[in-house]
mmCIF file of C-alpha atoms in Angstrom:
data_model
loop_
_atom_site.group_PDB
_atom_site.id
_atom_site.type_symbol
_atom_site.label_atom_id
_atom_site.label_comp_id
_atom_site.label_asym_id
_atom_site.label_seq_id
_atom_site.Cartn_x
_atom_site.Cartn_y
_atom_site.Cartn_z
ATOM 1 C CA UNK Q 1 -0.130 0.138 0.088
ATOM 2 C CA UNK Q 2 2.529 2.391 0.990
ATOM 3 C CA UNK Q 3 4.638 2.146 -2.415
ATOM 4 C CA UNK Q 4 1.533 2.484 -4.682
ATOM 5 C CA UNK Q 5 1.854 6.066 -5.947
ATOM 6 C CA UNK Q 6 -1.115 7.382 -4.226
ATOM 7 C CA UNK Q 7 -1.877 10.515 -3.163
ATOM 8 C CA UNK Q 8 0.304 10.397 0.382
ATOM 9 C CA UNK Q 9 3.605 9.326 -2.393
ATOM 10 C CA UNK Q 10 2.558 12.433 -4.442
ATOM 11 C CA UNK Q 11 2.344 15.014 -1.458
ATOM 12 C CA UNK Q 12 5.759 13.367 0.159
ATOM 13 C CA UNK Q 13 7.406 14.150 -3.861
ATOM 14 C CA UNK Q 14 5.717 17.595 -3.968
ATOM 15 C CA UNK Q 15 7.110 18.695 -0.491
ATOM 16 C CA UNK Q 16 10.843 17.119 -1.333
ATOM 17 C CA UNK Q 17 10.502 19.239 -4.851
ATOM 18 C CA UNK Q 18 9.255 22.337 -3.306
ATOM 19 C CA UNK Q 19 11.061 22.422 0.024
ATOM 20 C CA UNK Q 20 13.726 19.910 0.618
ATOM 21 C CA UNK Q 21 13.671 16.845 2.666
ATOM 22 C CA UNK Q 22 14.198 18.899 5.998
ATOM 23 C CA UNK Q 23 10.687 20.506 5.665
ATOM 24 C CA UNK Q 24 9.310 17.513 4.029
ATOM 25 C CA UNK Q 25 9.687 15.118 6.862
ATOM 26 C CA UNK Q 26 6.650 17.240 8.079
ATOM 27 C CA UNK Q 27 4.450 16.189 5.895
ATOM 28 C CA UNK Q 28 5.548 12.535 6.424
ATOM 29 C CA UNK Q 29 4.451 13.576 10.188
ATOM 30 C CA UNK Q 30 1.257 14.588 8.993
ATOM 31 C CA UNK Q 31 0.703 11.819 6.560
ATOM 32 C CA UNK Q 32 1.123 9.372 9.378
ATOM 33 C CA UNK Q 33 -1.499 11.411 11.891
ATOM 34 C CA UNK Q 34 -3.684 10.815 8.993
ATOM 35 C CA UNK Q 35 -2.944 7.335 9.058
ATOM 36 C CA UNK Q 36 -3.010 6.928 13.035
ATOM 37 C CA UNK Q 37 -6.760 8.699 12.899
ATOM 38 C CA UNK Q 38 -8.295 5.889 10.199
ATOM 39 C CA UNK Q 39 -6.530 3.463 12.797
ATOM 40 C CA UNK Q 40 -8.308 4.770 15.834
ATOM 41 C CA UNK Q 41 -11.841 4.941 14.022
ATOM 42 C CA UNK Q 42 -11.086 1.397 12.725
ATOM 43 C CA UNK Q 43 -9.975 0.071 16.006
ATOM 44 C CA UNK Q 44 -13.120 1.765 17.935
ATOM 45 C CA UNK Q 45 -15.343 0.211 15.603
ATOM 46 C CA UNK Q 46 -16.406 3.282 14.133
ATOM 47 C CA UNK Q 47 -15.060 1.966 10.901
ATOM 48 C CA UNK Q 48 -17.528 -0.521 10.446
ATOM 49 C CA UNK Q 49 -20.354 1.861 11.188
ATOM 50 C CA UNK Q 50 -18.704 4.517 8.590
ATOM 51 C CA UNK Q 51 -18.347 1.698 6.077
ATOM 52 C CA UNK Q 52 -21.904 0.842 6.755
ATOM 53 C CA UNK Q 53 -23.345 4.584 6.221
ATOM 54 C CA UNK Q 54 -23.494 5.394 2.858
ATOM 55 C CA UNK Q 55 -23.617 9.062 3.787
ATOM 56 C CA UNK Q 56 -21.112 9.142 6.219
ATOM 57 C CA UNK Q 57 -18.855 7.602 3.083
ATOM 58 C CA UNK Q 58 -19.980 9.865 0.957
ATOM 59 C CA UNK Q 59 -19.081 13.032 2.833
ATOM 60 C CA UNK Q 60 -15.523 11.641 3.196
ATOM 61 C CA UNK Q 61 -15.095 10.621 -0.027
ATOM 62 C CA UNK Q 62 -16.195 14.035 -1.569
ATOM 63 C CA UNK Q 63 -14.435 16.116 1.248
ATOM 64 C CA UNK Q 64 -11.100 13.917 -0.207
ATOM 65 C CA UNK Q 65 -11.864 14.572 -3.658
ATOM 66 C CA UNK Q 66 -12.265 18.503 -2.898
ATOM 67 C CA UNK Q 67 -9.064 18.678 -1.369
ATOM 68 C CA UNK Q 68 -7.026 16.998 -4.014
ATOM 69 C CA UNK Q 69 -8.579 18.987 -6.702
ATOM 70 C CA UNK Q 70 -7.498 21.892 -4.833
ATOM 71 C CA UNK Q 71 -4.168 20.849 -4.161
ATOM 72 C CA UNK Q 72 -4.093 20.022 -8.043
ATOM 73 C CA UNK Q 73 -5.308 23.194 -8.879
ATOM 74 C CA UNK Q 74 -2.695 24.877 -6.651
ATOM 75 C CA UNK Q 75 0.027 23.336 -8.194
ATOM 76 C CA UNK Q 76 -1.210 24.230 -11.638
ATOM 77 C CA UNK Q 77 -1.071 27.711 -10.759
ATOM 78 C CA UNK Q 78 1.816 28.149 -8.675
ATOM 79 C CA UNK Q 79 4.276 29.950 -10.502
ATOM 80 C CA UNK Q 80 7.421 28.225 -12.118
ATOM 81 C CA UNK Q 81 9.648 30.522 -9.765
ATOM 82 C CA UNK Q 82 12.982 28.758 -8.519
ATOM 83 C CA UNK Q 83 12.519 26.700 -5.487
ATOM 84 C CA UNK Q 84 13.851 28.192 -2.032
ATOM 85 C CA UNK Q 85 16.994 26.848 -1.827
ATOM 86 C CA UNK Q 86 17.895 28.392 -5.069
ATOM 87 C CA UNK Q 87 16.189 31.877 -4.932
ATOM 88 C CA UNK Q 88 17.743 34.860 -4.144
ATOM 89 C CA UNK Q 89 15.096 36.010 -2.384
ATOM 90 C CA UNK Q 90 13.446 33.044 -1.541
ATOM 91 C CA UNK Q 91 9.556 32.740 -0.845
ATOM 92 C CA UNK Q 92 8.743 31.783 2.786
ATOM 93 C CA UNK Q 93 8.684 28.470 3.245
ATOM 94 C CA UNK Q 94 5.296 27.005 4.593
ATOM 95 C CA UNK Q 95 5.164 26.380 8.496
ATOM 96 C CA UNK Q 96 5.860 22.871 9.859
ATOM 97 C CA UNK Q 97 2.215 23.021 11.377
ATOM 98 C CA UNK Q 98 1.307 23.831 7.804
ATOM 99 C CA UNK Q 99 3.118 20.801 6.085
ATOM 100 C CA UNK Q 100 1.530 18.551 9.107
ATOM 101 C CA UNK Q 101 -2.085 19.811 8.437
ATOM 102 C CA UNK Q 102 -1.639 18.952 4.835
ATOM 103 C CA UNK Q 103 -0.421 15.536 5.381
ATOM 104 C CA UNK Q 104 -3.059 14.609 7.892
ATOM 105 C CA UNK Q 105 -5.838 15.784 5.424
ATOM 106 C CA UNK Q 106 -4.582 13.739 2.458
ATOM 107 C CA UNK Q 107 -4.755 10.666 4.348
ATOM 108 C CA UNK Q 108 -7.679 11.410 6.800
ATOM 109 C CA UNK Q 109 -9.777 12.122 4.194
ATOM 110 C CA UNK Q 110 -9.152 9.232 2.246
ATOM 111 C CA UNK Q 111 -11.883 7.037 2.567
ATOM 112 C CA UNK Q 112 -9.975 4.318 0.344
ATOM 113 C CA UNK Q 113 -7.574 3.939 3.437
ATOM 114 C CA UNK Q 114 -10.529 3.413 5.516
ATOM 115 C CA UNK Q 115 -11.764 0.426 3.254
ATOM 116 C CA UNK Q 116 -8.263 -0.852 3.217
ATOM 117 C CA UNK Q 117 -8.104 -0.769 6.849
ATOM 118 C CA UNK Q 118 -11.428 -2.648 7.472
ATOM 119 C CA UNK Q 119 -10.642 -5.244 4.689
ATOM 120 C CA UNK Q 120 -6.871 -6.095 5.599
ATOM 121 C CA UNK Q 121 -6.313 -5.351 9.655
ATOM 122 C CA UNK Q 122 -9.259 -7.875 10.865
ATOM 123 C CA UNK Q 123 -7.525 -10.395 9.306
ATOM 124 C CA UNK Q 124 -4.168 -9.971 11.833
ATOM 125 C CA UNK Q 125 -6.433 -9.179 14.865
ATOM 126 C CA UNK Q 126 -7.385 -12.774 17.053
ATOM 127 C CA UNK Q 127 -10.666 -11.738 18.902
ATOM 128 C CA UNK Q 128 -10.165 -13.491 21.733
ATOM 129 C CA UNK Q 129 -7.004 -11.825 22.705
ATOM 130 C CA UNK Q 130 -6.591 -8.000 23.726
ATOM 131 C CA UNK Q 131 -6.890 -6.070 20.863
ATOM 132 C CA UNK Q 132 -5.261 -2.927 21.670
ATOM 133 C CA UNK Q 133 -2.109 -4.666 21.691
ATOM 134 C CA UNK Q 134 -2.473 -5.953 18.517
ATOM 135 C CA UNK Q 135 -3.787 -2.679 16.977
ATOM 136 C CA UNK Q 136 -0.896 -0.823 18.178
ATOM 137 C CA UNK Q 137 1.605 -3.593 16.750
ATOM 138 C CA UNK Q 138 -0.460 -3.413 13.491
ATOM 139 C CA UNK Q 139 -0.001 0.650 13.421
ATOM 140 C CA UNK Q 140 3.509 0.575 14.335
ATOM 141 C CA UNK Q 141 4.270 -2.072 11.380
ATOM 142 C CA UNK Q 142 2.255 0.099 8.946
ATOM 143 C CA UNK Q 143 4.050 3.219 10.691
ATOM 144 C CA UNK Q 144 7.648 2.148 9.967
ATOM 145 C CA UNK Q 145 6.812 0.927 6.548
ATOM 146 C CA UNK Q 146 5.348 4.174 5.511
ATOM 147 C CA UNK Q 147 7.770 6.393 7.146
ATOM 148 C CA UNK Q 148 10.698 4.758 5.003
ATOM 149 C CA UNK Q 149 8.534 4.891 1.878
ATOM 150 C CA UNK Q 150 7.860 8.429 2.163
ATOM 151 C CA UNK Q 151 10.746 9.529 3.249
ATOM 152 C CA UNK Q 152 12.246 7.708 -0.097
ATOM 153 C CA UNK Q 153 9.754 9.764 -2.299
ATOM 154 C CA UNK Q 154 10.531 13.123 -0.518
ATOM 155 C CA UNK Q 155 14.553 12.602 -0.774
ATOM 156 C CA UNK Q 156 14.063 11.676 -4.252
ATOM 157 C CA UNK Q 157 12.494 14.620 -5.188
ATOM 158 C CA UNK Q 158 14.293 17.010 -2.828
ATOM 159 C CA UNK Q 159 17.660 15.100 -4.729
ATOM 160 C CA UNK Q 160 16.655 14.235 -8.174
ATOM 161 C CA UNK Q 161 13.980 16.127 -9.092
ATOM 162 C CA UNK Q 162 15.448 19.416 -7.947
ATOM 163 C CA UNK Q 163 18.275 18.938 -10.578
ATOM 164 C CA UNK Q 164 15.590 20.293 -12.939
ATOM 165 C CA UNK Q 165 16.865 23.774 -13.300
ATOM 166 C CA UNK Q 166 15.380 25.627 -15.947
ATOM 167 C CA UNK Q 167 11.524 27.379 -15.304
ATOM 168 C CA UNK Q 168 9.703 25.375 -18.060
ATOM 169 C CA UNK Q 169 10.997 22.341 -16.500
ATOM 170 C CA UNK Q 170 9.927 23.364 -13.228
ATOM 171 C CA UNK Q 171 6.674 24.635 -14.586
ATOM 172 C CA UNK Q 172 6.205 21.048 -16.299
ATOM 173 C CA UNK Q 173 7.212 19.145 -13.067
ATOM 174 C CA UNK Q 174 4.533 21.241 -10.887
ATOM 175 C CA UNK Q 175 1.697 20.998 -13.665
ATOM 176 C CA UNK Q 176 2.885 17.265 -13.780
ATOM 177 C CA UNK Q 177 2.135 16.868 -9.764
ATOM 178 C CA UNK Q 178 -0.880 18.823 -10.334
ATOM 179 C CA UNK Q 179 -2.446 16.483 -12.730
ATOM 180 C CA UNK Q 180 -1.301 13.644 -10.704
ATOM 181 C CA UNK Q 181 -3.387 15.334 -7.739
ATOM 182 C CA UNK Q 182 -6.069 15.738 -9.772
ATOM 183 C CA UNK Q 183 -6.328 12.441 -11.364
ATOM 184 C CA UNK Q 184 -6.003 10.935 -7.648
ATOM 185 C CA UNK Q 185 -9.282 13.009 -6.954
ATOM 186 C CA UNK Q 186 -11.163 11.728 -10.184
ATOM 187 C CA UNK Q 187 -10.022 8.057 -9.229
ATOM 188 C CA UNK Q 188 -11.396 8.621 -5.486
ATOM 189 C CA UNK Q 189 -14.723 9.929 -7.278
ATOM 190 C CA UNK Q 190 -15.162 6.772 -9.155
ATOM 191 C CA UNK Q 191 -14.274 5.043 -5.892
ATOM 192 C CA UNK Q 192 -17.521 3.056 -4.885
ATOM 193 C CA UNK Q 193 -17.962 1.045 -1.391
ATOM 194 C CA UNK Q 194 -18.455 -2.612 -1.857
ATOM 195 C CA UNK Q 195 -21.850 -3.918 -0.861
#
């Protein structure tokens, strides 16, 4: 799941490309908080209720679609200016809090993550044993894997993609990421609950 190029991977590459690895890490923190929120919802049994409620599912789904579309449009509209590390008068980087919030919203507003956790986690939970330690172990495994993978995406973008120096390359890259966010929104819009 972590290796698949979804919204979290796109957000990690965008943060790495625009702000470098040191600031991009805060996006990864937000992504993990979003996963933790979904994990808590599933562990508390609310995930099954949300999955059963067509209205709740639709609200989460369309909020996620709107947010991904907004991110895509922002990427398309961003000027092809220099990256913060290259500019003579760099634009102020986003705050750590803003990057954490952005990452959190990307993962927490993705109902596919909820459906995935509902489908996969119960297979690893023994109902005859205390569930909290089991959910903590599953969560820890997921966090470690996702942190490693998202760091890889962020580092890739910070080191490799930043090598594109011309404004035309940067504009093309920003619009590519914008298109990927919009594509993720469209895929999410087409996602249906299994009955």
